[in-house]
Tab-separated table of C-alpha atoms in Angstrom:
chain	number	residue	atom	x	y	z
S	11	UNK	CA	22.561	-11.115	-18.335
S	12	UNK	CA	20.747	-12.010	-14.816
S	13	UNK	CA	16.706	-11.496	-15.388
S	14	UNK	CA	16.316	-9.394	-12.455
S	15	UNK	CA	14.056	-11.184	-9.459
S	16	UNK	CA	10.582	-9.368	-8.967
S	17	UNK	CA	8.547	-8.752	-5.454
S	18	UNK	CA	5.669	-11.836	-5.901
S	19	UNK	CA	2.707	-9.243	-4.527
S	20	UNK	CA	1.557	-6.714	-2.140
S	21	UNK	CA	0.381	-8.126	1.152
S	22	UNK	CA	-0.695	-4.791	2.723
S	23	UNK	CA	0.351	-2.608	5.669
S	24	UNK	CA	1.249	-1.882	9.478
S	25	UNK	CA	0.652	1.430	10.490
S	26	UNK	CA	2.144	3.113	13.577
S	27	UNK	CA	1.411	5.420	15.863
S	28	UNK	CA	-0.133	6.730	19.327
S	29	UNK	CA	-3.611	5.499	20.057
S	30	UNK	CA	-3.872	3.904	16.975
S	31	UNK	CA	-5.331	0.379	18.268
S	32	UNK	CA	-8.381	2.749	19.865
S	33	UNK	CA	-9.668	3.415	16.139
S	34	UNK	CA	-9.963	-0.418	15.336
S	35	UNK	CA	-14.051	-0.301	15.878
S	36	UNK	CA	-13.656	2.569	12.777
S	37	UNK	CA	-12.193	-0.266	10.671
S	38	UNK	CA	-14.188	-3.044	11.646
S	39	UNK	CA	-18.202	-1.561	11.921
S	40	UNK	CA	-17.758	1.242	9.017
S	41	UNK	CA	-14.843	0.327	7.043
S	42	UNK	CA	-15.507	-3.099	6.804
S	43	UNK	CA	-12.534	-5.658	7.918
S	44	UNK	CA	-12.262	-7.877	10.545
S	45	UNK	CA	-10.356	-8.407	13.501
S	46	UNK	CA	-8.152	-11.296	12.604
S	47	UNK	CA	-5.547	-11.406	15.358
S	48	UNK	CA	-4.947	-8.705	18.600
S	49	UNK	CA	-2.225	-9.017	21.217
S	50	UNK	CA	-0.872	-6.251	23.600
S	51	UNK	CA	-0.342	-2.948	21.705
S	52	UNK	CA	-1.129	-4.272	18.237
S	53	UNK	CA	-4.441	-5.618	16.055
S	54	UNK	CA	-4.431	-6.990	13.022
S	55	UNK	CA	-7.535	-6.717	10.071
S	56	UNK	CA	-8.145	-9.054	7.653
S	57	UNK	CA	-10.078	-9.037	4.375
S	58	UNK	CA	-12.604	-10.865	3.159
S	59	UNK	CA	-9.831	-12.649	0.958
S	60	UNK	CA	-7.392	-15.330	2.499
S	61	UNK	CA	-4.624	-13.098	3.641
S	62	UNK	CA	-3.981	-13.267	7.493
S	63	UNK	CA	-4.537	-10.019	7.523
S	64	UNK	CA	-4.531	-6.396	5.057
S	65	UNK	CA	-4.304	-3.741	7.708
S	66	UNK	CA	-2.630	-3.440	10.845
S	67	UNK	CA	-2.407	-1.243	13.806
S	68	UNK	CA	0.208	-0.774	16.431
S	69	UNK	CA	1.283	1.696	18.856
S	70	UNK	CA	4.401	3.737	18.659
S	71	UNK	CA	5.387	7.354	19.682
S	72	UNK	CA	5.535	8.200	15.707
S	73	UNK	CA	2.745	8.353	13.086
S	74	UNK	CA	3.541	6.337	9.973
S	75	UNK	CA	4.658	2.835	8.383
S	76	UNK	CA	5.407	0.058	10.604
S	77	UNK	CA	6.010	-1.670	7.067
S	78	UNK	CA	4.843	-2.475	4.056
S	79	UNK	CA	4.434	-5.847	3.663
S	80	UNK	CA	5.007	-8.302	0.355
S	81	UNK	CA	4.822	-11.843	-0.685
S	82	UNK	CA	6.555	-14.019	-2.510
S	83	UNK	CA	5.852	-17.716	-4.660
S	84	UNK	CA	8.080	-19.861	-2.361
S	85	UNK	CA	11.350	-20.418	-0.720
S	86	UNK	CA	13.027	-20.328	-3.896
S	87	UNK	CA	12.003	-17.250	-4.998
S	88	UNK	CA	12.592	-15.581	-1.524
S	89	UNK	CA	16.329	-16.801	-1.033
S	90	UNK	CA	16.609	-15.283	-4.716
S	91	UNK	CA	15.420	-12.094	-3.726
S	92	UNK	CA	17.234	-12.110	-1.173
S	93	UNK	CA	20.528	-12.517	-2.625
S	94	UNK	CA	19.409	-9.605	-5.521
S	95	UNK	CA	18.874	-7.278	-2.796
S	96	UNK	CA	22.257	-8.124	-0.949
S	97	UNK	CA	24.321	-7.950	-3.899
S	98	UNK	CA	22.396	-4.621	-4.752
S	99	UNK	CA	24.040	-3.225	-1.118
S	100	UNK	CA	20.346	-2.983	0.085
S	101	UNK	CA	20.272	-2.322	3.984
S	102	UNK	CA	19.022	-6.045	5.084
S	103	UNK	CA	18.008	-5.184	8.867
S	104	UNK	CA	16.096	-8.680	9.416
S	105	UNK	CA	17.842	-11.883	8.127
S	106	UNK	CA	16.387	-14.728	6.269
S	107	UNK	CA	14.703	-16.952	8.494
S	108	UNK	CA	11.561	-17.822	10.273
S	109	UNK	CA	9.133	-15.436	11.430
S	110	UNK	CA	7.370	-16.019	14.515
S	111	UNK	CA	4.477	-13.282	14.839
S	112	UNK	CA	0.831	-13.972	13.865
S	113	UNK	CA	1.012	-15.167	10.241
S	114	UNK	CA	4.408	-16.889	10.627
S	115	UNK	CA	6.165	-18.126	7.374
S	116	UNK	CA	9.517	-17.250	6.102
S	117	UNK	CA	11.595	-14.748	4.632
S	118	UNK	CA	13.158	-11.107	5.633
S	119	UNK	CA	13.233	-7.442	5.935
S	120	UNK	CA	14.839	-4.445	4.245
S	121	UNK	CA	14.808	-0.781	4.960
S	122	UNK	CA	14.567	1.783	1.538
S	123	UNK	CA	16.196	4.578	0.988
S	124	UNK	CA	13.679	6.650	3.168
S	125	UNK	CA	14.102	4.520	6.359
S	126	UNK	CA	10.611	2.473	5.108
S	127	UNK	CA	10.863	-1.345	6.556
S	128	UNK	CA	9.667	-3.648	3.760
S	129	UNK	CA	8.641	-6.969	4.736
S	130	UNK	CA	8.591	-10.396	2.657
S	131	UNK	CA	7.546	-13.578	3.284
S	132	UNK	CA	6.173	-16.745	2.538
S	133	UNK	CA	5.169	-19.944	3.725
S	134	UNK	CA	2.292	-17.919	5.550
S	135	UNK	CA	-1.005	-18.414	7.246
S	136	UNK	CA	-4.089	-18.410	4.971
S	137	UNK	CA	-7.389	-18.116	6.438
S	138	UNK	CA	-10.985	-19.096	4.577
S	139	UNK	CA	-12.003	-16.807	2.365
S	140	UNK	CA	-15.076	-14.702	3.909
S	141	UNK	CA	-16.928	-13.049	0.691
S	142	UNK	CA	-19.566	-10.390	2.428
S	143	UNK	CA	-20.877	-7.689	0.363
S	144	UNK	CA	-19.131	-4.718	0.100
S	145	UNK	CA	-16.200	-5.353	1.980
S	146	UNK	CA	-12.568	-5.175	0.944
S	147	UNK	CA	-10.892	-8.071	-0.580
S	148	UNK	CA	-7.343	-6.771	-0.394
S	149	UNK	CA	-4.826	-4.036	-0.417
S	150	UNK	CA	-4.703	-2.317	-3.346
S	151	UNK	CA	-1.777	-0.467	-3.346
S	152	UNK	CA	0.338	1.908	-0.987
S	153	UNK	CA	1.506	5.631	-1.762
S	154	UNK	CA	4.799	6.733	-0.507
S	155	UNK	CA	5.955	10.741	-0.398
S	156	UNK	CA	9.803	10.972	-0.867
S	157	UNK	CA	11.876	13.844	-1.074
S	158	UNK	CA	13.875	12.186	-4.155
S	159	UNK	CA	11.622	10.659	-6.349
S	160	UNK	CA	13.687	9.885	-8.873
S	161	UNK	CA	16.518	7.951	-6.761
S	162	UNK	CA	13.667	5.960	-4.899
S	163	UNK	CA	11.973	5.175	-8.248
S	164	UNK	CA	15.417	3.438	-9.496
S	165	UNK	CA	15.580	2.065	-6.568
S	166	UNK	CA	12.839	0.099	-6.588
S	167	UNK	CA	13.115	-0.745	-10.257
S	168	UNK	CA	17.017	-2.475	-9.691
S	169	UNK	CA	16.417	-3.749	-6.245
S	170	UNK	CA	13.025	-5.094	-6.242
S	171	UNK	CA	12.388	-5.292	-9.728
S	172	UNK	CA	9.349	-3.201	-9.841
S	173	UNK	CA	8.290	-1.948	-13.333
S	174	UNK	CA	6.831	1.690	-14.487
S	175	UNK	CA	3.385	1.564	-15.688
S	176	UNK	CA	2.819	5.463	-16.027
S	177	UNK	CA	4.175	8.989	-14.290
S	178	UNK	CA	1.745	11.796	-13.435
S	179	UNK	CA	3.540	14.838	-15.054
S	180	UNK	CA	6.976	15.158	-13.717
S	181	UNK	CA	5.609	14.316	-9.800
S	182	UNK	CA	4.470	10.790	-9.304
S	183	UNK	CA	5.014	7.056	-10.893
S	184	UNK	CA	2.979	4.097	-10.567
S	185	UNK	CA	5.243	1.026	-10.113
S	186	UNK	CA	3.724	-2.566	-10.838
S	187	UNK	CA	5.634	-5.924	-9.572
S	188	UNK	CA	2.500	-7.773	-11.413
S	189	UNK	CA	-0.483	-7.772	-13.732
S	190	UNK	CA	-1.862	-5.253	-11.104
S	191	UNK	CA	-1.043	-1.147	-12.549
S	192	UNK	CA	0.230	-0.367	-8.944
S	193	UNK	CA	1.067	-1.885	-6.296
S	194	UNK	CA	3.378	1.291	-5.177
S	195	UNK	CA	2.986	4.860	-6.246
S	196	UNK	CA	6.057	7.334	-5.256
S	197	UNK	CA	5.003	11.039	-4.895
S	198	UNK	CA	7.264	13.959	-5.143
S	199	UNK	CA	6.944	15.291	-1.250
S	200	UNK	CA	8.916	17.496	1.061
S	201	UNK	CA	9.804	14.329	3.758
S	202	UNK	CA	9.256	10.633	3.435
S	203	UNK	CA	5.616	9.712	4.554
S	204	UNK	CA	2.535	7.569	3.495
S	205	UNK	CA	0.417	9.225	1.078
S	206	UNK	CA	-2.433	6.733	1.345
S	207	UNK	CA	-3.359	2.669	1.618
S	208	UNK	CA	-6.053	1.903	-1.226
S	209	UNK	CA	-8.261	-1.039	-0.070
S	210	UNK	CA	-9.992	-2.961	-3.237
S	211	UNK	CA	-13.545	-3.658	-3.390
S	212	UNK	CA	-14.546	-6.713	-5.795
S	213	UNK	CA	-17.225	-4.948	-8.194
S	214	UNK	CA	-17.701	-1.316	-8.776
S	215	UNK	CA	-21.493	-1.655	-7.131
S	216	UNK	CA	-19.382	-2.610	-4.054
S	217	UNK	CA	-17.084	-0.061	-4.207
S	218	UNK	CA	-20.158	2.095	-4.151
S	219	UNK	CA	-22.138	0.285	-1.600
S	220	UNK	CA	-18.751	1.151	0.622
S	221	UNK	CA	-18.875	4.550	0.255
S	222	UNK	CA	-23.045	4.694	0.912
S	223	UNK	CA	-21.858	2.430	4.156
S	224	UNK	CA	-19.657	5.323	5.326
S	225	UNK	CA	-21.799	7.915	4.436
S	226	UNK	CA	-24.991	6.536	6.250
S	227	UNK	CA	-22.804	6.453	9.223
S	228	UNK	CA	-21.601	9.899	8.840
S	229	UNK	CA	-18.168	9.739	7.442
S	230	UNK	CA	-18.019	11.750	3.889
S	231	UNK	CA	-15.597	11.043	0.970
S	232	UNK	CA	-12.661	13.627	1.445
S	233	UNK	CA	-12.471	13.779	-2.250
S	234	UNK	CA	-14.184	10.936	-5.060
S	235	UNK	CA	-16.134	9.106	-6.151
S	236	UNK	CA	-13.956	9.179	-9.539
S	237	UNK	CA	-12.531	7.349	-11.904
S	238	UNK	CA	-8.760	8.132	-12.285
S	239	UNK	CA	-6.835	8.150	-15.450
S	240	UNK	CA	-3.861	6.031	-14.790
S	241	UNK	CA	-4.561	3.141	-13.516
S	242	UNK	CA	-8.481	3.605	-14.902
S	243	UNK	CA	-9.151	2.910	-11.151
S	244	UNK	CA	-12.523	4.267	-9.001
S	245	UNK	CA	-11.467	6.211	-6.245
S	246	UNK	CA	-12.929	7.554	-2.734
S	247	UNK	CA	-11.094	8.777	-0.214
S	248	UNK	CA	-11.000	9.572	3.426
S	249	UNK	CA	-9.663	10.093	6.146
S	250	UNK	CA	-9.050	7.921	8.985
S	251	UNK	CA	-9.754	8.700	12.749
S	252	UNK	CA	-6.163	8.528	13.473
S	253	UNK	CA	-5.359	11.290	10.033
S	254	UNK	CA	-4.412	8.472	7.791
S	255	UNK	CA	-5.916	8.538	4.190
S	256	UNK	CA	-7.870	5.640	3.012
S	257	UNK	CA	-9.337	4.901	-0.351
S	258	UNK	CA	-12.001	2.394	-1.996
S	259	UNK	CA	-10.800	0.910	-5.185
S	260	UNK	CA	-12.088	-1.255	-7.734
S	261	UNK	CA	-11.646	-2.327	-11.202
S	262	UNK	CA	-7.647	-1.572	-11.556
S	263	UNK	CA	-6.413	-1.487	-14.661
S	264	UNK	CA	-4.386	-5.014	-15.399
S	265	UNK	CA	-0.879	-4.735	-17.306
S	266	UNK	CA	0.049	-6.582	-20.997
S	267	UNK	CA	3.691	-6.976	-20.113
S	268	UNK	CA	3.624	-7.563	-23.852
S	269	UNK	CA	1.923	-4.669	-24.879
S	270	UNK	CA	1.687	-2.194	-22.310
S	271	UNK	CA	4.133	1.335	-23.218
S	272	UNK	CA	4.569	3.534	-20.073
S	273	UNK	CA	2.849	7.082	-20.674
S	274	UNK	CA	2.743	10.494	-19.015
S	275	UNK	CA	0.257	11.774	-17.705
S	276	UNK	CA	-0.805	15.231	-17.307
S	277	UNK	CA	-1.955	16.611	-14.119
S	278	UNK	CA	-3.237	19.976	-15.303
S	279	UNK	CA	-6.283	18.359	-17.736
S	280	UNK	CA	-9.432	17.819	-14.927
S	281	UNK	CA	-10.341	14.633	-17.177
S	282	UNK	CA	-7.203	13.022	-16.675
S	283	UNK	CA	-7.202	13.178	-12.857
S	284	UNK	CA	-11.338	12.233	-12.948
S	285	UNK	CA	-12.416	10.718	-16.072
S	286	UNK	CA	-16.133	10.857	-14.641
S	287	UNK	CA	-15.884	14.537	-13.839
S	288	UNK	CA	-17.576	13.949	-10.550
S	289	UNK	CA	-14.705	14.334	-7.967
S	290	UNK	CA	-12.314	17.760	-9.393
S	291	UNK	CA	-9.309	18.033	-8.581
S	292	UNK	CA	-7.870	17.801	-5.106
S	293	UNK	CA	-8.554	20.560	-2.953
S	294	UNK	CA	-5.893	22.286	-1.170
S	295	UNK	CA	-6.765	20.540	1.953
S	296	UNK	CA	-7.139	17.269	0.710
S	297	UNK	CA	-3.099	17.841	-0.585
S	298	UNK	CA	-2.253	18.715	2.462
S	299	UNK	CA	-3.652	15.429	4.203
S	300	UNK	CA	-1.950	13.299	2.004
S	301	UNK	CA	0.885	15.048	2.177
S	302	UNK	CA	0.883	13.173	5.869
S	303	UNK	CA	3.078	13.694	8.806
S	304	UNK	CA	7.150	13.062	8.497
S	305	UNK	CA	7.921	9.783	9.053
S	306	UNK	CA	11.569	8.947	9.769
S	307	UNK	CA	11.674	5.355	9.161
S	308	UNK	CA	13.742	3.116	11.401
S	309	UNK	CA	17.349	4.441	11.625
S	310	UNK	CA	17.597	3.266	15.282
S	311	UNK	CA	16.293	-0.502	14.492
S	312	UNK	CA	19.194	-2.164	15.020
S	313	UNK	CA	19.772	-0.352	18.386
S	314	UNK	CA	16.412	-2.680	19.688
S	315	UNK	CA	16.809	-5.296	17.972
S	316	UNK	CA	14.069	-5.121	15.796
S	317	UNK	CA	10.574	-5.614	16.096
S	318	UNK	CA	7.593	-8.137	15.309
């Protein structure tokens, strides 16, 4: 039997939507990226890692995922993934080939079964790492809302070879495509939609420092500082100028594939949602925000030919 290919790692994110590229000085004086690359309806942040960039912004009529974007080892790896996600009858809407936007490299795109463009690619640009304190390194993870969790969890899983690292009670799973707990979290939701991007701070007095950063300039956790119970992750979230929901992260639990024995979480025990007992559960409100706006994807791609 084939060893099915795995997605190398999670890149990070385009967002979409109107007036989005108005809230960049939000991410760049209190959130704490940098501009690494702007051109006419678009800007894109970088981390202090070497990624060309974590987080970007671009306008569109529609709030919600330009894509979600993934690496992979080489060109090896990518043609194999490509030809796993063929054979699987995954909707390929942007061949293999070049790319010729900001970070360039090589690879291709595929829609999910809620209309969600997923980007790969390789061969990219890599900037100098830029360590300052208290700034994100990297993209976490990304939480999607689906209406069918359980087809979009197998979905993952066969296509893109994502593995299950826990479930919270019968209405979320963490899927890992490395050592990392998470790189993608499905929710059970009443329309497809992002949830919320986690950015990763290096050391827990970072992730800290991040949040005092926000605070002193007025923006208060919507819910956090915690410490959740799967993925034995920090959390703080809020919410973004533009009504996106944004979390610091540190210290993420890393998988034994040897070892490690998927469990089930319960969501009704206050110390398994917030092992510090600092945060509570999510109020009604904060539910609601991260329930997000509906996002329908891109079912008319192909009728413009795709984008950058």
């Amino acid at each position: 039997m084939t060893e099915i290919v795995r997605v190398g790692s999670l890149r990070g994110i385009v967002m979409r939507g109107p007036g989005l590229t108005a809230t960049l000085p939000f991410y760049e004086d209190m959130w704490g990226l940098n501009l690494a690359h702007k051109e006419d309806g678009a800007a894109y942040l970088r981390g202090t890692g070497n990624e060309a960039f974590l987080y970007g912004l671009k306008e569109g009529p529609v709030f919600g995922i330009e894509y979600v974007h993934f690496s992979m080892p080489d060109r090896a790896s990518m043609q194999a993934l490509h030809d796993q996600v063929t054979a699987k009858g995954a909707d390929v809407v942007r061949p293999l080939g070049e790319f010729s936007d900001y970070a360039g490299g090589y690879g291709f795109e595929v829609l999910d079964p809620d209309n969600r463009r997923l980007r790969f690619r390789c061969d990219a640009l890599e900037l100098d790492e830029a360590p300052e304190w208290a700034k994100p390194r990297k993209v976490s993870h990304v939480v999607l809302n689906t209406p069918d969790l359980e087809s979009r969890e197998a979905w993952y899983q066969e296509v893109l070879g994502f593995r299950v690292s826990d479930y919270s009670a019968d209405q979320m799973v963490f899927l890992r495509c490395n050592s990392d707990h998470h790189s993608i979290a499905l929710v059970r939701g009443n329309y497809a939609s992002v949830n919320h991007v986690a950015f990763e701070m290096p050391s827990i007095d970072e992730f800290m420092r991040g949040i005092g950063r926000m605070k002193q300039k007025g923006h208060l956790p919507t819910w956090g500082p915690g410490r959740h119970g799967p993925g034995n992750n920090p959390f703080a979230y809020f919410v973004s100028p533009s009504g996106f929901v944004i979390e610091f992260t540190s210290e993420l639990q890393q998988i034994d594939e040897s070892t490690h024995e998927a469990q089930v979480w319960p969501r009704d025990d206050p110390e398994k949602m917030d092992q510090w007992m600092t945060a509570g559960p999510p109020t009604p409100a904060q539910r609601a925000v991260m329930q997000g706006r509906p996002d329908p994807g891109f079912p008319e791609f192909r009728k413009h030919g795709g984008t950058n």
